[in-house]
XYZ file of C-alpha atoms in Angstrom:
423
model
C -6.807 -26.413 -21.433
C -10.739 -25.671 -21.159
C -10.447 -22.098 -22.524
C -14.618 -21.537 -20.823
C -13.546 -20.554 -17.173
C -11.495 -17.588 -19.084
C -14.230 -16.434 -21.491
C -17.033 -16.789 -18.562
C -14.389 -14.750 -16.459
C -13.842 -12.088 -19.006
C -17.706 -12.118 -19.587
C -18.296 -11.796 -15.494
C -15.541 -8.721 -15.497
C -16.903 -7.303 -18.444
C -20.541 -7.267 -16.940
C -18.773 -5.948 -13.434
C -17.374 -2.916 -14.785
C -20.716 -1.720 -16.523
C -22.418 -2.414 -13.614
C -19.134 -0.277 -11.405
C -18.821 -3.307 -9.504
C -15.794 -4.748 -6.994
C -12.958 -5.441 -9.021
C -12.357 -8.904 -7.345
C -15.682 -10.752 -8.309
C -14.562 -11.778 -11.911
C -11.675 -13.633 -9.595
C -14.149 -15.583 -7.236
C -15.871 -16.751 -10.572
C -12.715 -18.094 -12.313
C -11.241 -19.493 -9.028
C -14.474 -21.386 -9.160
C -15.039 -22.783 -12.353
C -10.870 -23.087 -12.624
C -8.896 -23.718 -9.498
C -5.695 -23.678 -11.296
C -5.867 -20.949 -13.428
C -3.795 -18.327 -11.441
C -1.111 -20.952 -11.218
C -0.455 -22.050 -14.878
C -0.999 -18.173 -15.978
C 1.800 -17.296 -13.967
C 4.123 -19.928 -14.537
C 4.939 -19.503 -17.759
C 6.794 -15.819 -17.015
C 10.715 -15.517 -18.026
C 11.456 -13.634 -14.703
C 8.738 -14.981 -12.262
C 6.889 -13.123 -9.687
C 7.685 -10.668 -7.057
C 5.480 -10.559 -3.553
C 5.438 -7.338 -2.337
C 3.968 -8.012 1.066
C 3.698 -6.506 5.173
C 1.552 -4.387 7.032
C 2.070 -0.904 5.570
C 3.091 0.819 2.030
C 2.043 -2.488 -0.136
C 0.259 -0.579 -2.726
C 2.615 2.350 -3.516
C 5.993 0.179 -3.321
C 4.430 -2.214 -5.744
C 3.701 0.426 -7.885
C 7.138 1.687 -7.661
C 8.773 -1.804 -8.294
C 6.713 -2.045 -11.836
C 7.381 1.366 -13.034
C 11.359 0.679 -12.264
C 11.337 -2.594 -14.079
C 9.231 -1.334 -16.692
C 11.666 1.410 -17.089
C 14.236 -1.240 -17.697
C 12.192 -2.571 -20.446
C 10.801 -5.335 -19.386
C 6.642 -5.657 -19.705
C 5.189 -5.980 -15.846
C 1.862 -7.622 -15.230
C 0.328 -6.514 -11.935
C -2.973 -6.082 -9.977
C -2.832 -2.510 -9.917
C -6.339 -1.601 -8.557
C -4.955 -2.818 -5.127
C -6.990 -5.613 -5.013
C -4.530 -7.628 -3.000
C -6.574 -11.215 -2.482
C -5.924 -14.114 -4.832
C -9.047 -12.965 -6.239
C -8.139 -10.162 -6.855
C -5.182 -11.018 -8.842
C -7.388 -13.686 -10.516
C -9.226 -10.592 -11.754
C -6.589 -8.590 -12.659
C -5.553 -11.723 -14.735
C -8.617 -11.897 -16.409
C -7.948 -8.555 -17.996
C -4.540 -8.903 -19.399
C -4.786 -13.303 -20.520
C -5.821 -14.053 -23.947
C -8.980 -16.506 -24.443
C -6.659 -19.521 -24.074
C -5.478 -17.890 -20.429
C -1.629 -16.781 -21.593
C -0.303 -13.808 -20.196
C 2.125 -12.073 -22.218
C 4.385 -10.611 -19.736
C 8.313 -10.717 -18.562
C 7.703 -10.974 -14.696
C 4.598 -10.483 -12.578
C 4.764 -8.218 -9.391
C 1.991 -8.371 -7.076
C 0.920 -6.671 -3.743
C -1.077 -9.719 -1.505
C -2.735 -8.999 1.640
C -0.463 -10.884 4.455
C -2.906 -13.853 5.213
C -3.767 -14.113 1.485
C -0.258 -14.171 0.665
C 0.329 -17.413 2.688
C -2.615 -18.693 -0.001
C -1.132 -17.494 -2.931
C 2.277 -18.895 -2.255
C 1.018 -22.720 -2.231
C -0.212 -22.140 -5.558
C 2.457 -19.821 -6.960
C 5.759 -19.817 -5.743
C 7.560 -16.970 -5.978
C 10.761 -16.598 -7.302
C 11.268 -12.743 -5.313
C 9.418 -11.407 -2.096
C 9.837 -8.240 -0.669
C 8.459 -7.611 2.957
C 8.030 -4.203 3.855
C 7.261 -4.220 7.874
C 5.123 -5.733 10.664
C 3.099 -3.042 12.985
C -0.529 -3.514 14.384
C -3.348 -3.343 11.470
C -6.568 -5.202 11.576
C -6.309 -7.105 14.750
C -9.389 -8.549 14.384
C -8.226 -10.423 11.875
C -4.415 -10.970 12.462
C -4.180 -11.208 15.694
C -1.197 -9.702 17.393
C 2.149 -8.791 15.233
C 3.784 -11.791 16.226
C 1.210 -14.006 13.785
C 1.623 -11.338 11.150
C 5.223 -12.300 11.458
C 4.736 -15.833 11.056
C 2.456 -15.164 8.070
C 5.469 -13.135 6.414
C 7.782 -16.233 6.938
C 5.641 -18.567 5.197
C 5.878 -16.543 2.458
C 9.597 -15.748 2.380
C 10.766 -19.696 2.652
C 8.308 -20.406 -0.350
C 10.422 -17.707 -2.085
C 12.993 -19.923 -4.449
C 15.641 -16.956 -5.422
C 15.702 -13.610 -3.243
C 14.076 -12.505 -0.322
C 14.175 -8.483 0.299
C 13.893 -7.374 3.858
C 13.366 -4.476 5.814
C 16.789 -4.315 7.479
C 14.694 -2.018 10.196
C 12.135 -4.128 11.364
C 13.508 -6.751 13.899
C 10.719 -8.884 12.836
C 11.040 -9.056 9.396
C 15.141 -8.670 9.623
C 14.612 -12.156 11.604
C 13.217 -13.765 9.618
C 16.335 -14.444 7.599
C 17.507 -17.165 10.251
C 14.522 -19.475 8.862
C 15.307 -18.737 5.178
C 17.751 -21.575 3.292
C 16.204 -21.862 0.330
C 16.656 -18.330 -1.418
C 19.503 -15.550 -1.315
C 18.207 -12.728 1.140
C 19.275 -8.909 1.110
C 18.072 -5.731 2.504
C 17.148 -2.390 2.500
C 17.616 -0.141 5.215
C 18.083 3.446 6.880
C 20.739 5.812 8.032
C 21.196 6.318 11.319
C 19.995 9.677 11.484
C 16.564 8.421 9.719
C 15.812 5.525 12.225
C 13.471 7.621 15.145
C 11.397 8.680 12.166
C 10.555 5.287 11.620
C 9.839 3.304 14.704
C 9.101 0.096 14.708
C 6.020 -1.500 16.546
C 7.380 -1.789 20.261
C 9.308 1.234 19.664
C 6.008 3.073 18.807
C 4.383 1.283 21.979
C 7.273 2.518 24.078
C 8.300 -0.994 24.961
C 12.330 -1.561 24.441
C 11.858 -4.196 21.902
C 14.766 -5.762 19.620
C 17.153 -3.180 18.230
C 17.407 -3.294 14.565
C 20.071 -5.059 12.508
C 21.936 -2.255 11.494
C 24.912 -4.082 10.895
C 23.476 -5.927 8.238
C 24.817 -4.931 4.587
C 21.946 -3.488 3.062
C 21.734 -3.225 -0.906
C 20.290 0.275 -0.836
C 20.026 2.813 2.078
C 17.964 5.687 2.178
C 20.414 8.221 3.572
C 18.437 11.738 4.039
C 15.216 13.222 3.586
C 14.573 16.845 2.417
C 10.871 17.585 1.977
C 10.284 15.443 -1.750
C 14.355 15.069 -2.280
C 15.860 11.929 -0.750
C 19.804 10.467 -0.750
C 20.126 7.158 -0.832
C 23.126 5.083 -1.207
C 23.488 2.276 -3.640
C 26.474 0.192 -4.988
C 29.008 2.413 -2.256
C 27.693 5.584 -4.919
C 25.366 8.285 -3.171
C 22.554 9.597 -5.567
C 19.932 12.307 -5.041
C 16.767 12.973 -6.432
C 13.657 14.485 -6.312
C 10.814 12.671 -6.104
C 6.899 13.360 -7.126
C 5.923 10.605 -4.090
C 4.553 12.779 -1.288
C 5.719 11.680 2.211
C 8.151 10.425 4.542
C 7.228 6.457 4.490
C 6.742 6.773 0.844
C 10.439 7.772 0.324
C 11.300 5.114 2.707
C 9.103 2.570 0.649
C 11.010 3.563 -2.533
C 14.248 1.649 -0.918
C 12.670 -1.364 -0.520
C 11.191 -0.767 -4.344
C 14.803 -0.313 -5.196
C 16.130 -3.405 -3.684
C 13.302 -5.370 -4.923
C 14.155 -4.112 -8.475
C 17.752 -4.797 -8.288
C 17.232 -8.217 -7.077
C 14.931 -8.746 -10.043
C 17.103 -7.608 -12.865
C 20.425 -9.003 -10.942
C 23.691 -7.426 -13.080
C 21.945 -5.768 -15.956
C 20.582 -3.521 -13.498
C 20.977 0.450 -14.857
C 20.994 2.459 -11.589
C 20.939 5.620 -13.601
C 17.821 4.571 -15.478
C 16.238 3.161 -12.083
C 16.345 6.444 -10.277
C 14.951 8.065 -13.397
C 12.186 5.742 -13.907
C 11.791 6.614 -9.461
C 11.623 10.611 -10.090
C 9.119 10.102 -12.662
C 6.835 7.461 -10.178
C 2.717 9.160 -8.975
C 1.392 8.416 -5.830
C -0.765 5.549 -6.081
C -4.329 6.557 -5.955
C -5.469 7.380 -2.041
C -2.106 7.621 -0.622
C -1.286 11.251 -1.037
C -3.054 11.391 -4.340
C -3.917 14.774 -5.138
C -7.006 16.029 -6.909
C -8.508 19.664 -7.837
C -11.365 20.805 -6.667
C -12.649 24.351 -6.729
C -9.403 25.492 -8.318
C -7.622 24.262 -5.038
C -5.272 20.887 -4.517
C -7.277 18.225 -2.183
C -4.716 15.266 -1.360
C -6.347 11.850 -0.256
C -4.330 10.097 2.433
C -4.762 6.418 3.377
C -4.833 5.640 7.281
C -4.975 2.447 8.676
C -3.194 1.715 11.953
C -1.021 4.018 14.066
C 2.629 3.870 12.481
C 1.409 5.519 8.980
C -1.513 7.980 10.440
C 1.641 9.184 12.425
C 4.001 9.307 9.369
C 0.720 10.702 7.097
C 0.580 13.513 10.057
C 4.230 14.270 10.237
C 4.658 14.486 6.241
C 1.489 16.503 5.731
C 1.798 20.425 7.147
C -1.633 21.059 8.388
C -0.704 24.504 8.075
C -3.418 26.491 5.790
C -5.129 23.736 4.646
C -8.788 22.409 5.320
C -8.852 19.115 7.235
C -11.436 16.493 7.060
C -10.986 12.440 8.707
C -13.237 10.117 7.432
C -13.004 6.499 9.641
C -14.856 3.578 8.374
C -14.156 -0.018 10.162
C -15.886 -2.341 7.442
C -13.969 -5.541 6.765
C -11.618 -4.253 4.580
C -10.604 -1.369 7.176
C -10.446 -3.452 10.204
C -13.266 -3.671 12.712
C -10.864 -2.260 15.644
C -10.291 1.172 15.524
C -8.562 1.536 19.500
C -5.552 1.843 17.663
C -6.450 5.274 17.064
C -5.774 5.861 20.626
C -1.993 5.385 20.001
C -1.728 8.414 17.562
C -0.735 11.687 18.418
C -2.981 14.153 16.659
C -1.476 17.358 18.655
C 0.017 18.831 14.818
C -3.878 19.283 14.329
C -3.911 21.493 16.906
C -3.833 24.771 15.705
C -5.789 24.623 13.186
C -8.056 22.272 14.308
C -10.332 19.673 11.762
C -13.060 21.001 9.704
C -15.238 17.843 9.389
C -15.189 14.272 10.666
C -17.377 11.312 9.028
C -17.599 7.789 8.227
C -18.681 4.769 10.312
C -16.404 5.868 13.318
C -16.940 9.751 13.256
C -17.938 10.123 16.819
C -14.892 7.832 17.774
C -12.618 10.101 16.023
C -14.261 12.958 17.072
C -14.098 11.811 20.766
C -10.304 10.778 20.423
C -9.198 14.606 18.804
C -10.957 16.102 21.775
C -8.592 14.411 24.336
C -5.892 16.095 22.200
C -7.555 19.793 22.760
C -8.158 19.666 18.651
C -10.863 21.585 17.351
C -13.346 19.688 15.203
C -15.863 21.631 13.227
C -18.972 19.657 12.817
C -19.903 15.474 12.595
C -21.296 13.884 9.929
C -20.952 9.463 9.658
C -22.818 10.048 5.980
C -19.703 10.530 3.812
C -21.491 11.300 0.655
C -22.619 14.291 3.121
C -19.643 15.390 4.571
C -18.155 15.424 1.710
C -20.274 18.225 0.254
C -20.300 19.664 3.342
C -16.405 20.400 3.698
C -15.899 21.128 0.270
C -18.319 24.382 1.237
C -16.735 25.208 3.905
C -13.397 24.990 3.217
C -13.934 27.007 -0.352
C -11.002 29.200 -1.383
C -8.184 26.879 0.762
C -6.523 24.097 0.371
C -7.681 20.576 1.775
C -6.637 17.188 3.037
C -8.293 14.090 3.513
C -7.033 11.431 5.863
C -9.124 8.286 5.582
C -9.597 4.676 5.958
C -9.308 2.374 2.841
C -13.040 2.132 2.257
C -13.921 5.482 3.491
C -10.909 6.404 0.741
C -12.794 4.403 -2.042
C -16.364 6.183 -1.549
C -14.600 9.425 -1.155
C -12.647 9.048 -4.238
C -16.177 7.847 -5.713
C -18.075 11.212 -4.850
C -15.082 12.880 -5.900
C -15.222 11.471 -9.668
C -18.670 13.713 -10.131
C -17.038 16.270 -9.493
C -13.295 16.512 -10.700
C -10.822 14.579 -12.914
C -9.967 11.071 -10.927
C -8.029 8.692 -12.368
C -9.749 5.296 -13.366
C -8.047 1.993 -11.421
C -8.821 -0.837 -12.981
């Protein structure tokens, strides 16, 4: 093998990182110069690779999945900045591959964007997928849920040993009619838990498909209690606390659990598993929380209507500062008229602080239908930043924000306070 696309790779990452750049341009360069390197880098891993893929909870479930392997011992190479396009795992690649392009690793899990996914697949099969859910996100560049769908089911019959599905979602529980090639099992929800987490016609109001809940599922997440979950695995119930902060995150560490068991098949240790899940940090942005002024701020991640209603329910607004900061660059989505479908009447008492971002006057507009104060308007985010932090002195405060609004926030933030590094 030519080892130069790797060295000129490391050399363009190297050059990115002094220079703060995107994490995924060291990717585009070796894609170039190396069209197969992604696919011989990977193939060479005892235990494969595991897609973690669907429309919400992508970044923290993969996280999850890793840190429960890797407290099973086995050595986990993923693309942890959240960088979820084959270039972006080309990049992350870059940084763990020696000069010759060999990745020293046991198994590879990786989060990929759903339409990147179908990409990555063709040139790496995957030996696991998990796929989480399908709701409305980006429809400017999905389309409607239906093509999300069919972009999930590409993935899962490339998959050549298990398929993990949400036994919840009607969509992605259906898909296991098209898949012959690979075992499939699930993960799923009490009873009791299911109006908590609607699926997408359910959250429309439209009668839609009832889930599957017949289906077996490998682990169930039986109760919620604040940061303490139940969840029933193997016909044992276990409880634990967990340092993940809300309700779809709990629900996201089921699917991380079933993705983990598949994986590691009968030497699985459940007792070490739900130890390794205790232990697990948000993943940066998605209730990540920071210091500032001597008072917690938490960063949540927003990007359609199912998890800014699930952010909303899991966060109490109750003494603490709001600010919503609403971008719609590419990497957002450029329609935001899904924030029309969200119920922001929980803001109501207290009201939010400070708006901003590309979309501020949207937002603003939309939390005036619901009769909820909003302070003041700023689109500069650098701005409003300083701005709320003043205003909101002495209390504690909340972000909720789109994924590049989240990334220029957490940016101003670093000047500031302690924030970890991703990279």
């Amino acid at each position: 093998m030519n080892p130069l696309p790797v060295l000129v790779g490391k050399a363009a990452r190297f050059a990115s990182r002094l220079r703060g750049g995107g994490s995924a341009f060291p990717g585009l360069v070796v894609e170039r110069l190396d069209p197969g390197f992604m696919g011989r880098a990977l193939s060479t891993l005892p235990r494969g690779v595991v897609v973690v893929s669907g429309t919400n909870g992508k970044t923290t479930t993969t996280k999850m999945v890793v840190e429960l392997l890797e407290g099973q011992g086995l050595t986990v190479f993923t693309n942890r900045t959240g960088s979820n396009f084959t270039r972006g795992v080309a990049a992350a690649l870059l940084g763990e591959v020696d000069w010759r392009g060999r990745l020293r690793a046991d198994v590879a899990v990786l989060e990929l964007d759903e339409a990147h996914a179908v990409h990555f697949v063709k040139l790496v099969p995957p030996r696991y997928s998990l796929l989480l859910n399908v709701l409305r996100d980006q429809l400017d560049r999905f389309g409607e849920i239906d093509a999300t769908t069919r972009l999930l089911e590409r993935i899962a019959l490339a998959t050549t040993d298990t398929v993990v599905l949400n036994r919840e979602d009607p969509r992605v529980a259906g898909l296991a009619a098209s898949i012959t090639a690979a075992d499939v099992v699930y993960f799923g929800l009490d009873a009791s838990l299911r109006s908590t987490f609607p699926n997408d016609d359910e959250l429309r109001g439209a009668a839609g498909t009832a889930p599957a809940s017949a289906l077996p599922a490998d682990v169930v997440l039986a109760s919620v209690d604040g940061a303490s979950a139940t969840f029933d695995v193997d016909g044992a119930t276990t409880h634990t606390h967990l340092r993940l902060r809300g309700v779809y995150n709990i629900f996201n560490a089921a699917a991380a659990l079933a993705a983990a068991r598949a994986v590691l098949g009968g030497s699985a240790d459940n007792g070490r598993l739900f130890s390794s899940l205790a232990a697990v940090e948000p993943a940066f942005g998605r209730g990540e929380s920071l210091v500032v002024d001597g008072q917690a701020l938490e960063l949540v991640l927003v990007k359609n209507p199912s998890g800014f209603r699930l952010g909303l329910k899991s966060f109490d607004p109750a003494g603490c500062a709001t600010m919503i900061a609403i971008n719609d660059n590419y990497a957002d989505g450029r329609d935001m008229s899904w924030l029309w479908d969200v119920d922001f009447d929980s803001l109501g008492l207290g009201g939010v602080d400070l708006v901003s971002g590309v979309r501020a006057y949207d937002m603003a507009l939309r939390l005036t239908y619901d009769d909820v104060r909003v302070g003041a308007v700023e689109p500069d985010t650098t701005e409003a930043l300083r701005q709320f932090i003043r205003v909101a002195s002495g209390r504690p405060k909340r972000i909720f924000c789109t994924y590049t609004a989240m990334l220029a926030v957490r940016r101003e933030l670093s000047k500031i306070t302690k924030v970890e590094v991703v990279s």
